PDB file of C-alpha atoms in Angstrom:
ATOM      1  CA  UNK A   1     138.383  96.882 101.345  1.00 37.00           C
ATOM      2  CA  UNK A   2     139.890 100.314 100.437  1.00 38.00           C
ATOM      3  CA  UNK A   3     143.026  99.015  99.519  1.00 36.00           C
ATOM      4  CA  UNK A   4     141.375  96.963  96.684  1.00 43.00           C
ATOM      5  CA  UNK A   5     138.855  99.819  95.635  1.00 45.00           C
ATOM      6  CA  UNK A   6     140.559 103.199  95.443  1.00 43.00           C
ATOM      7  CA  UNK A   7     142.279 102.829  92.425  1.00 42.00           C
ATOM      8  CA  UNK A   8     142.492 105.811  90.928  1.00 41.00           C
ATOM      9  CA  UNK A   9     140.345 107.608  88.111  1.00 41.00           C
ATOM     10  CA  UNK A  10     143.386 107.185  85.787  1.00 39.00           C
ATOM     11  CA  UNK A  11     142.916 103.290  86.055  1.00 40.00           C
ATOM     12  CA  UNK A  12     140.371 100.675  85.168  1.00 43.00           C
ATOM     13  CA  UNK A  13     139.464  97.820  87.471  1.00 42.00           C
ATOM     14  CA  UNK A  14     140.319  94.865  86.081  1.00 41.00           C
ATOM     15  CA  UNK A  15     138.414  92.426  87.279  1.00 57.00           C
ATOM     16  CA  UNK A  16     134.335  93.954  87.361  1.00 66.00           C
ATOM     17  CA  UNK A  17     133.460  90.677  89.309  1.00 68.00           C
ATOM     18  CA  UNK A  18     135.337  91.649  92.354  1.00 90.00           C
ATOM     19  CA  UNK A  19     133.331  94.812  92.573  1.00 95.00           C
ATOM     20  CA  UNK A  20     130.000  92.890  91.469  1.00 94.00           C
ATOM     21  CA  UNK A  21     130.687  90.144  94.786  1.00 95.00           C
ATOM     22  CA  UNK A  22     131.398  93.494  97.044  1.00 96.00           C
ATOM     23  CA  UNK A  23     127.852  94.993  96.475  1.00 97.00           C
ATOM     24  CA  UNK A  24     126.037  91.201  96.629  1.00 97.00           C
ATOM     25  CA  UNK A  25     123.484  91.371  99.244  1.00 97.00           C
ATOM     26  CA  UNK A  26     121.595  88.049 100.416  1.00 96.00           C
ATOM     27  CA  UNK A  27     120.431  88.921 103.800  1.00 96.00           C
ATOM     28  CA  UNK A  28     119.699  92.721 105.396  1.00 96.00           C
ATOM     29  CA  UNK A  29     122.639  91.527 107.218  1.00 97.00           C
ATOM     30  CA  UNK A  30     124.460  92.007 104.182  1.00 97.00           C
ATOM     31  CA  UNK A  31     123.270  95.792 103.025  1.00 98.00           C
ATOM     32  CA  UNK A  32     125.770  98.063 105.162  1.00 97.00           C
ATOM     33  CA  UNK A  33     128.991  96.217 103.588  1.00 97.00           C
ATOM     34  CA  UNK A  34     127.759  96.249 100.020  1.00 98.00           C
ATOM     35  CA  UNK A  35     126.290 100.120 100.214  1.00 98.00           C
ATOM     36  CA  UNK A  36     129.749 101.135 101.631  1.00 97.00           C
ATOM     37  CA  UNK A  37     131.619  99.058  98.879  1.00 97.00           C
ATOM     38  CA  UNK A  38     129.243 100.939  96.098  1.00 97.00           C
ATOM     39  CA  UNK A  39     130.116 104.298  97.898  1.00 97.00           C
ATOM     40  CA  UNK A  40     133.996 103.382  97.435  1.00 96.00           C
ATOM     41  CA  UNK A  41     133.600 101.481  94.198  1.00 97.00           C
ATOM     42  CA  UNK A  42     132.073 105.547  92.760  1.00 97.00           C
ATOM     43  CA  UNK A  43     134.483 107.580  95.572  1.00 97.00           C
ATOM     44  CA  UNK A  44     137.695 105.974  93.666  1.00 95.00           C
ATOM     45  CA  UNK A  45     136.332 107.460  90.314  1.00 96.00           C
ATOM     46  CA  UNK A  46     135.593 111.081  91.534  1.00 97.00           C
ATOM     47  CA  UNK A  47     131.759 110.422  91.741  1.00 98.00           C
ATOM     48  CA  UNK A  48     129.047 109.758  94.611  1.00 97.00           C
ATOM     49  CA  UNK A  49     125.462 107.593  94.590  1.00 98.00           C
ATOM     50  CA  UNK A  50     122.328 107.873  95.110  1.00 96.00           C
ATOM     51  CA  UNK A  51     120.433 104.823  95.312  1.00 97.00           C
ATOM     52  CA  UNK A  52     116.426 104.057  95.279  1.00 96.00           C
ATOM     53  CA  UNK A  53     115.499 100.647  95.109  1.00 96.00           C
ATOM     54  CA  UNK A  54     111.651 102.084  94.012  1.00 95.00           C
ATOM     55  CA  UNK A  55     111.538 104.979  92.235  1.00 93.00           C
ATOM     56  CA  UNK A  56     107.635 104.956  93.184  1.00 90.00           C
ATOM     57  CA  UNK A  57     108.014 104.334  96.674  1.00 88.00           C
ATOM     58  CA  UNK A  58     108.445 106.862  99.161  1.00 87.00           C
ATOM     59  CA  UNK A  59     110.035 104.580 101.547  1.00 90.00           C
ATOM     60  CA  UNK A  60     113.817 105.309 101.726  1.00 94.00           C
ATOM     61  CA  UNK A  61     116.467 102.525 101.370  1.00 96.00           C
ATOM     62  CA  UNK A  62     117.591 101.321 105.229  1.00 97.00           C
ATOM     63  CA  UNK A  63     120.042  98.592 106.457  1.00 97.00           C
ATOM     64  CA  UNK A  64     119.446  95.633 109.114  1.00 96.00           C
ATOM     65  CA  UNK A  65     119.303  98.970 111.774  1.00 96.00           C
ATOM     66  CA  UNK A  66     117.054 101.059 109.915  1.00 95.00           C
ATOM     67  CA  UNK A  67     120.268 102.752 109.334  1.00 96.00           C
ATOM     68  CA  UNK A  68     119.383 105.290 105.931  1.00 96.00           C
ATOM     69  CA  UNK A  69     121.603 104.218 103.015  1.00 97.00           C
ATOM     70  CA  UNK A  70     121.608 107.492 101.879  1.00 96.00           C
ATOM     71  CA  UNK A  71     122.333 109.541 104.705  1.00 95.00           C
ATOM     72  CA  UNK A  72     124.333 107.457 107.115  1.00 95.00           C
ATOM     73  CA  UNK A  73     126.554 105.650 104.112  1.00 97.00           C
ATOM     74  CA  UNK A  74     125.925 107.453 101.075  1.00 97.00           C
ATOM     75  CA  UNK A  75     126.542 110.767 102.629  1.00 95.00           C
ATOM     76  CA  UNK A  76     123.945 113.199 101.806  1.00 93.00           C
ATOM     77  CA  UNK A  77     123.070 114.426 105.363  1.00 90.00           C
ATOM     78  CA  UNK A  78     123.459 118.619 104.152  1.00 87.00           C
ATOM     79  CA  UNK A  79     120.489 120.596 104.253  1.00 80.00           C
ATOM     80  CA  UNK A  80     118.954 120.702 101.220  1.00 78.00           C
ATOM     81  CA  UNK A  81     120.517 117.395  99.943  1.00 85.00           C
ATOM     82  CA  UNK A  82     118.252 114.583 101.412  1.00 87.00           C
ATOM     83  CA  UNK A  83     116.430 114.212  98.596  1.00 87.00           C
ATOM     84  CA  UNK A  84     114.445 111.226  99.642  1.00 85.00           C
ATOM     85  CA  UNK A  85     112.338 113.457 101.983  1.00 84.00           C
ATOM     86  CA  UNK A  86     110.891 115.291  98.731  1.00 81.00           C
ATOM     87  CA  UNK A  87     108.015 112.920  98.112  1.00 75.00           C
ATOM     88  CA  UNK A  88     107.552 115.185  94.951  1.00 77.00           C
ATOM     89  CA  UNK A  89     111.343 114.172  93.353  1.00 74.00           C
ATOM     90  CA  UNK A  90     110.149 110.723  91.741  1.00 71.00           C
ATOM     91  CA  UNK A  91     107.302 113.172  89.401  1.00 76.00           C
ATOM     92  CA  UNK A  92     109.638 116.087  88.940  1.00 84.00           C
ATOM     93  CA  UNK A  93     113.310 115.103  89.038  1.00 92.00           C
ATOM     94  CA  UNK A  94     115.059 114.447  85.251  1.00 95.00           C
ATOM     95  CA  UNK A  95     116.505 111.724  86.698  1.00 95.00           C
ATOM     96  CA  UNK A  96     113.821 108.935  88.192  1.00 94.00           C
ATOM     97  CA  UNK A  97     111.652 110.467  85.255  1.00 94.00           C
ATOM     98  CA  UNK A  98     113.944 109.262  82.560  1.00 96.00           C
ATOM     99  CA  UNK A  99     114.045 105.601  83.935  1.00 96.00           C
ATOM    100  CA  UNK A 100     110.851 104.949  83.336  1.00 95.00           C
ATOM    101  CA  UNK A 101     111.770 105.690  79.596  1.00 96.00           C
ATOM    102  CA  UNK A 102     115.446 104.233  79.046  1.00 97.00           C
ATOM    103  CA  UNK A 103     117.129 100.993  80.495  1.00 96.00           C
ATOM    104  CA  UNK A 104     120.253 101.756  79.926  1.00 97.00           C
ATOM    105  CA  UNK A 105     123.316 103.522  81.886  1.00 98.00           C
ATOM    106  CA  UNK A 106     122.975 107.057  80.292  1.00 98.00           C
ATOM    107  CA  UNK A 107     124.770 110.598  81.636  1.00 98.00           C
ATOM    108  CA  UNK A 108     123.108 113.493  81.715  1.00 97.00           C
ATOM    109  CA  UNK A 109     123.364 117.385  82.329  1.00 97.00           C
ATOM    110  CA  UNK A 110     121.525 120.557  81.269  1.00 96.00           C
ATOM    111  CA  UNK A 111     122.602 120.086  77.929  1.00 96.00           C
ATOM    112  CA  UNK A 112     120.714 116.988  77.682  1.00 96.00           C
ATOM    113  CA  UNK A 113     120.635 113.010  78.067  1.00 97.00           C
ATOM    114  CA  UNK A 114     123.718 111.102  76.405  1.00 97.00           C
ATOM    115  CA  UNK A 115     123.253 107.544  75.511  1.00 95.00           C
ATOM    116  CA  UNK A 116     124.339 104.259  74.026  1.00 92.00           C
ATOM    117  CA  UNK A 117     121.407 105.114  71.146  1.00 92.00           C
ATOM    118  CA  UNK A 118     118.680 107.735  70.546  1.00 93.00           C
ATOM    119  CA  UNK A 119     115.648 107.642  72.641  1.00 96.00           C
ATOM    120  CA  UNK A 120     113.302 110.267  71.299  1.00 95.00           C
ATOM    121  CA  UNK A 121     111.457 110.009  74.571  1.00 95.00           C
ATOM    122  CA  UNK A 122     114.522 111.499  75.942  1.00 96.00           C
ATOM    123  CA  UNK A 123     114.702 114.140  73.580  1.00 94.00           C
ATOM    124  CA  UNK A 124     111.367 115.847  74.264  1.00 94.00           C
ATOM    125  CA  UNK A 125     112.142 115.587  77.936  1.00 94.00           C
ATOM    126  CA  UNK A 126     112.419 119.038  79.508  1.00 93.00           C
ATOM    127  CA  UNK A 127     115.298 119.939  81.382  1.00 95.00           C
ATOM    128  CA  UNK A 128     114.634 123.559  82.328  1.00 94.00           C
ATOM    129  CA  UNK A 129     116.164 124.213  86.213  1.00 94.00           C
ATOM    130  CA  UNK A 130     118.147 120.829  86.170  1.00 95.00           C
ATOM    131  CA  UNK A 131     120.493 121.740  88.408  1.00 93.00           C
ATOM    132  CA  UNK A 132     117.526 122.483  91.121  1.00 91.00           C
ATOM    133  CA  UNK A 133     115.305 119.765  89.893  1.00 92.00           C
ATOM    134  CA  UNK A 134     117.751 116.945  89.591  1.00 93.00           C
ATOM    135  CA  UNK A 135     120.226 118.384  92.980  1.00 91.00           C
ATOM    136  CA  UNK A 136     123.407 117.756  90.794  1.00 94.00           C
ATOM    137  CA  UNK A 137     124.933 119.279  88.159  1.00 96.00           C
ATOM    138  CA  UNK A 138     124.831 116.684  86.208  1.00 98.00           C
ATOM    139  CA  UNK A 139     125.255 112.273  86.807  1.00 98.00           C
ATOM    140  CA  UNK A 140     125.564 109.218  84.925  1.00 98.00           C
ATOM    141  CA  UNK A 141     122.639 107.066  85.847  1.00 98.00           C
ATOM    142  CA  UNK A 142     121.510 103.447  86.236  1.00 98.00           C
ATOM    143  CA  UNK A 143     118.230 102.571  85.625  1.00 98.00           C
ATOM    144  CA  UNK A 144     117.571  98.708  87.345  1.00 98.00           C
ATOM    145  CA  UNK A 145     114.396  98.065  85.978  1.00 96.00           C
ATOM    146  CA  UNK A 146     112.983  94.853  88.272  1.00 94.00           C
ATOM    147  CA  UNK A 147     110.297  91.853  88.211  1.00 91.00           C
ATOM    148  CA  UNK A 148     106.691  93.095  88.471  1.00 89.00           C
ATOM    149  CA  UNK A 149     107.208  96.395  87.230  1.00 89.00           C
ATOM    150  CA  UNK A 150     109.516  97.934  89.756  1.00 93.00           C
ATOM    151  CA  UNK A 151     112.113 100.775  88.622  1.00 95.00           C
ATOM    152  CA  UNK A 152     114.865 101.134  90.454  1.00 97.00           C
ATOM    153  CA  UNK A 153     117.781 103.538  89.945  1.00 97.00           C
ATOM    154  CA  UNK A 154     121.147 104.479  90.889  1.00 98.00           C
ATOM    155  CA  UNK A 155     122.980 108.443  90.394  1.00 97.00           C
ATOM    156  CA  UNK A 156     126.256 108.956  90.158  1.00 98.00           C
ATOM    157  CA  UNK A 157     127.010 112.849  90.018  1.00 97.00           C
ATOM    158  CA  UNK A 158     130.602 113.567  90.357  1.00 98.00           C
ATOM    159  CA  UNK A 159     132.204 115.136  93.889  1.00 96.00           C
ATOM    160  CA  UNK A 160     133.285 118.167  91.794  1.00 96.00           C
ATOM    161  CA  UNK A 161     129.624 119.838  91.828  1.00 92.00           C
ATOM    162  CA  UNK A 162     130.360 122.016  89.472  1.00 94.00           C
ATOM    163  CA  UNK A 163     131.610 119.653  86.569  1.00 97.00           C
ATOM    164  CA  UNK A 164     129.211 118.974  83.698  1.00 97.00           C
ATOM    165  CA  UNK A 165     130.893 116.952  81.324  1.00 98.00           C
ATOM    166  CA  UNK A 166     130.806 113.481  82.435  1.00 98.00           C
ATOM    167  CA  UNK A 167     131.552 111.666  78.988  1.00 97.00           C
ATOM    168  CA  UNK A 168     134.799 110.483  80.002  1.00 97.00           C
ATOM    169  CA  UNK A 169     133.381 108.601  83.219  1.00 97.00           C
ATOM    170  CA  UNK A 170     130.314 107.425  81.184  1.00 98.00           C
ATOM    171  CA  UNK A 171     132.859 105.950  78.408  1.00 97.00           C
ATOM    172  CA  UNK A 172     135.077 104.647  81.293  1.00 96.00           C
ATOM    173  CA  UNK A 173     133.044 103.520  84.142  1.00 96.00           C
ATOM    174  CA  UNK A 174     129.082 103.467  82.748  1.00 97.00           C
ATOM    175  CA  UNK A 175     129.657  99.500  81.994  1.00 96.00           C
ATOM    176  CA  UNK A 176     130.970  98.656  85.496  1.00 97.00           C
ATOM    177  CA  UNK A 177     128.075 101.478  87.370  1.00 97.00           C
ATOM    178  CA  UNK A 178     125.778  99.346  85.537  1.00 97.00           C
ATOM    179  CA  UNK A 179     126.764  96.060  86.720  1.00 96.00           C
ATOM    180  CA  UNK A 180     127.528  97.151  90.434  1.00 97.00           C
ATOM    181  CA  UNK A 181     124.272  99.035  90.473  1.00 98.00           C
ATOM    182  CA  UNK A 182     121.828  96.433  89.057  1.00 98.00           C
ATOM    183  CA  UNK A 183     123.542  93.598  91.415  1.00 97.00           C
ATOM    184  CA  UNK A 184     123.221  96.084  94.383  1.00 98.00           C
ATOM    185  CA  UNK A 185     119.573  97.074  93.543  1.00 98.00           C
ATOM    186  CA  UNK A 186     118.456  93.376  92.928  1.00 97.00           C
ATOM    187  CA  UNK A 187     119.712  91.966  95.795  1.00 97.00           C
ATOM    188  CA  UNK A 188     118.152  94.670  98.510  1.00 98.00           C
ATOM    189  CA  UNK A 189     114.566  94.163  96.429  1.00 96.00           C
ATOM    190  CA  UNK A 190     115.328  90.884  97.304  1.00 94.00           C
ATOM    191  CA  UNK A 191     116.480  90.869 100.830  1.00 95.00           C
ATOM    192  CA  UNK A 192     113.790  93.206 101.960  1.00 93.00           C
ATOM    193  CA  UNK A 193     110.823  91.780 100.349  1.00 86.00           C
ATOM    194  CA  UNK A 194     108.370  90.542 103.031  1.00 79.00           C
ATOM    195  CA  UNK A 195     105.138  89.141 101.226  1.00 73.00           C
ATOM    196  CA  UNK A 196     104.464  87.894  98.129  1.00 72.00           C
ATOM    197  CA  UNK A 197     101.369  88.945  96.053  1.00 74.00           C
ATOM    198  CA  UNK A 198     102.301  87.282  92.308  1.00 78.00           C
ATOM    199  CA  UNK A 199     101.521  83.903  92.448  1.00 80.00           C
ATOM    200  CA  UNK A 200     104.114  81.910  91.603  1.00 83.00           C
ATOM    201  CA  UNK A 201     104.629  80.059  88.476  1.00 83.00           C
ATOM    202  CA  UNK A 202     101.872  81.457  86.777  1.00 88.00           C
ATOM    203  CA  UNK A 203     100.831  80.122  83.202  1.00 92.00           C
ATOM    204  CA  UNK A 204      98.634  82.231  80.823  1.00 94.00           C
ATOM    205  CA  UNK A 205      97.130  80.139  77.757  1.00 95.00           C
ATOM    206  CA  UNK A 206      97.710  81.734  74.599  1.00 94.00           C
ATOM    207  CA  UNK A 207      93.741  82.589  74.142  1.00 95.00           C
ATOM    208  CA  UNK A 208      94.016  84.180  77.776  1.00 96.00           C
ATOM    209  CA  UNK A 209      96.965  85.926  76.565  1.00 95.00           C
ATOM    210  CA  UNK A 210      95.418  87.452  73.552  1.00 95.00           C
ATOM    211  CA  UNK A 211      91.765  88.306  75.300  1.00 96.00           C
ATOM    212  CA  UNK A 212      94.018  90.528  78.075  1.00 95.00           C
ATOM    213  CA  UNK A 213      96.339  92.196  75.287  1.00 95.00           C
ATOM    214  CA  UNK A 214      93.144  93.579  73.862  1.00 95.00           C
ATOM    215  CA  UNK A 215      91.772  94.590  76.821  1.00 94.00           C
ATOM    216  CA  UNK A 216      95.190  96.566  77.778  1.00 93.00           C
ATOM    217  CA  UNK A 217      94.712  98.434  75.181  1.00 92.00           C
ATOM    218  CA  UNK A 218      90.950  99.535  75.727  1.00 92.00           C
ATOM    219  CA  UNK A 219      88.927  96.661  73.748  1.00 94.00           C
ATOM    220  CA  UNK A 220      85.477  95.540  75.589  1.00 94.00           C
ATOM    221  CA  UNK A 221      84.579  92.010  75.720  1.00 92.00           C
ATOM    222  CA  UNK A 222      82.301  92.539  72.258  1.00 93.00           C
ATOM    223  CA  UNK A 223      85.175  93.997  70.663  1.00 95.00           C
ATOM    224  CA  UNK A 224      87.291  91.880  71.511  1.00 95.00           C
ATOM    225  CA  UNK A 225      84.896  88.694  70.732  1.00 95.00           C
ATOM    226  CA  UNK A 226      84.689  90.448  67.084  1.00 95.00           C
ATOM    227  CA  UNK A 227      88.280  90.713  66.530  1.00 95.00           C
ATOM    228  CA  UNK A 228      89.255  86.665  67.683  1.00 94.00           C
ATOM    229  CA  UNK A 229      86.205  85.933  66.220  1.00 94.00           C
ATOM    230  CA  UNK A 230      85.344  83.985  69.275  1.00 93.00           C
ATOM    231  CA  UNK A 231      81.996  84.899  70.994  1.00 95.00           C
ATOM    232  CA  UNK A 232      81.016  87.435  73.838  1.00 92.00           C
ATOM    233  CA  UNK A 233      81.283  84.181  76.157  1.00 94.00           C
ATOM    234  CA  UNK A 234      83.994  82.583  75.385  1.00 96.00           C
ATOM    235  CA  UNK A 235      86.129  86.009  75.085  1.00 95.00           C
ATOM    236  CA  UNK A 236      84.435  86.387  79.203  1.00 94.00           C
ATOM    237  CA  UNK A 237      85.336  82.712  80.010  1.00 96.00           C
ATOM    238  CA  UNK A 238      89.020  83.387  79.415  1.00 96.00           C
ATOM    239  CA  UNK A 239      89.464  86.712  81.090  1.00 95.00           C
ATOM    240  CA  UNK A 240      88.080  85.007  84.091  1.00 95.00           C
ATOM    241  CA  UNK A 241      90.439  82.334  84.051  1.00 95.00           C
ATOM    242  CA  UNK A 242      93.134  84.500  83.768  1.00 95.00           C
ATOM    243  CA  UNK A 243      91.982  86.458  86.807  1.00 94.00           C
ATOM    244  CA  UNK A 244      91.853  82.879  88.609  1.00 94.00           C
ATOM    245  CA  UNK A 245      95.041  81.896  87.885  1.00 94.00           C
ATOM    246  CA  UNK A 246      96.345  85.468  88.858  1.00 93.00           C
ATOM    247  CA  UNK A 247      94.618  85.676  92.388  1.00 91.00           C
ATOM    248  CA  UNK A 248      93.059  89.174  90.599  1.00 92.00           C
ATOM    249  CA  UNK A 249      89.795  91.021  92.085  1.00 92.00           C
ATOM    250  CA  UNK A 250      88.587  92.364  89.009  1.00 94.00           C
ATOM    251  CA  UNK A 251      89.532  92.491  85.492  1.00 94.00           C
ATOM    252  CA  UNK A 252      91.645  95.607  85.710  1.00 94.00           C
ATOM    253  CA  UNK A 253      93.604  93.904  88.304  1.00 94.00           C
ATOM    254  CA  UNK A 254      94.265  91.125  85.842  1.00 95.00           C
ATOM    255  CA  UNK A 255      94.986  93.305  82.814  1.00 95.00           C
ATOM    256  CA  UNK A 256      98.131  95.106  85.402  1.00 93.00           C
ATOM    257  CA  UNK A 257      99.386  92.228  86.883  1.00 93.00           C
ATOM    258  CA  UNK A 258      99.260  90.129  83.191  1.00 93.00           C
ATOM    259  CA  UNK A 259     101.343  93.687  82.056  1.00 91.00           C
ATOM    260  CA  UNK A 260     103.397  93.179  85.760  1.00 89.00           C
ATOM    261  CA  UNK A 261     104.430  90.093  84.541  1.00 91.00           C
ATOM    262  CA  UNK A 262     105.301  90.348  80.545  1.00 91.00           C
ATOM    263  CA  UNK A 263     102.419  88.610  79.136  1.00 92.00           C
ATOM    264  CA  UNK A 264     101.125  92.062  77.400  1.00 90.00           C
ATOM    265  CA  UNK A 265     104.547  93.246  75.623  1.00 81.00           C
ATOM    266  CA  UNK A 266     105.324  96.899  75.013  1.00 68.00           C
ATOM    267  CA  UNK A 267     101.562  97.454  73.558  1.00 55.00           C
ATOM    268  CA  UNK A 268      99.854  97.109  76.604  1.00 47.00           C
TER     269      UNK A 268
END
């Protein structure tokens, strides 16, 4: 597997969908291979990973024998670099933080977040102590943002810790880290999930759709009646169904799974 992977940071892989079958994973079976081929895939282009399948989860990534990815394959066993035991790295980090705002592989440093295209959300994000609060001197990222709501993401800082200037590798690499990260991501989501709480195949009548985009966005029933000009009842009737067909305990439940699932669009 090596032999096929370490290639150089003066070359380009030619062919992304080798690397993109490497990281597959189906089964937990499948997790140890495909971590240790993203680990190679980023140690052949002078950078290391960091992967969290749940950037609001505290529980860390682990193979088929509770092996942790990010220890045991990934590498970060030093004191002070196991960030996954710092419950409070999701809130503070630059890096999880800026997934929830961007989709797209982006690099970043002290200096600031480089993109494809301007996200002002970016911009007014502080980055004051990076190099303490994000435990790298800098990283291209991958945010692998998931059905339901999930966020996951995947760092790459580079193995020279004290290089800052990662536009080269973002221009080079950031299409391929996306693709190998998003497949990797997607597939342990998938082989690890044990229940299922969205039921399936869910369909939202337009009415039900526009009664819970309303009250996303803080309408009461009455309001709400007033705007569809539809009355107090009616507007009721159809936030209950919704709940029904949602398997929801109340209506806030309904309003976050209906936004879990798309129905709401970026205004809820």
């Amino acid at each position: 597997m090596a032999s096929r992977l370490a290639l150089g940071n003066d070359r380009k892989v030619t062919d992304d969908g080798d690397c993109a079958a490497l990281v597959t994973i189906r089964t937990i079976d499948d997790i140890h291979n495909a971590a240790t081929a993203l680990a190679e895939i980023a140690a052949a282009r002078g950078l290391r990973v960091a992967a969290c399948s749940d950037i609001a989860s505290k529980e860390p990534m682990v193979d088929a024998d509770g092996g942790i990815i990010n220890g045991e394959i990934f590498g970060w066993m030093v004191d002070g670099e196991r960030w996954w035991e710092d419950t409070r790295l999701a809130l503070s980090s630059p890096l999880p933080r800026a997934c929830r705002y961007e989709s797209e592989t982006f690099w970043c440093s002290a200096d600031g977040f480089h993109t494809h295209w301007r996200n002002k959300y970016l911009d007014e994000m502080s980055l004051v102590d990076f190099n303490k609060r994000a435990l790298c001197s800098a990283a291209i990222v991958v945010p692998v943002h998931l059905p339901f709501g999930q966020i996951g993401a995947v760092s790459f800082p580079p193995t020279d810790r004290d290089k800052t200037n990662l536009s080269n590798e973002f221009a080079a690499y950031g299409d391929l880290l996306g693709v190998v990260s998003r497949r990797f991501i997607a597939g342990y989501v998938g082989a690890m999930r044990t229940r299922q709480w969205m039921p399936s195949d869910c369909k939202l009548s337009k009415r039900e759709v526009e009664c819970l985009h309303w009250a996303a966005i803080g309408k009461t029933d009455k309001e709400i009646s007033l705007i569809l000009s539809r009355s107090h009842a009616t507007v009721r009737y159809h936030v209950h169904r919704a709940g029904e067909k949602l398997n929801s305990v109340n209506r806030s439940q309904t309003v976050f799974k209906a936004g879990q699932l798309g129905y709401l669009g970026a205004a809820s």
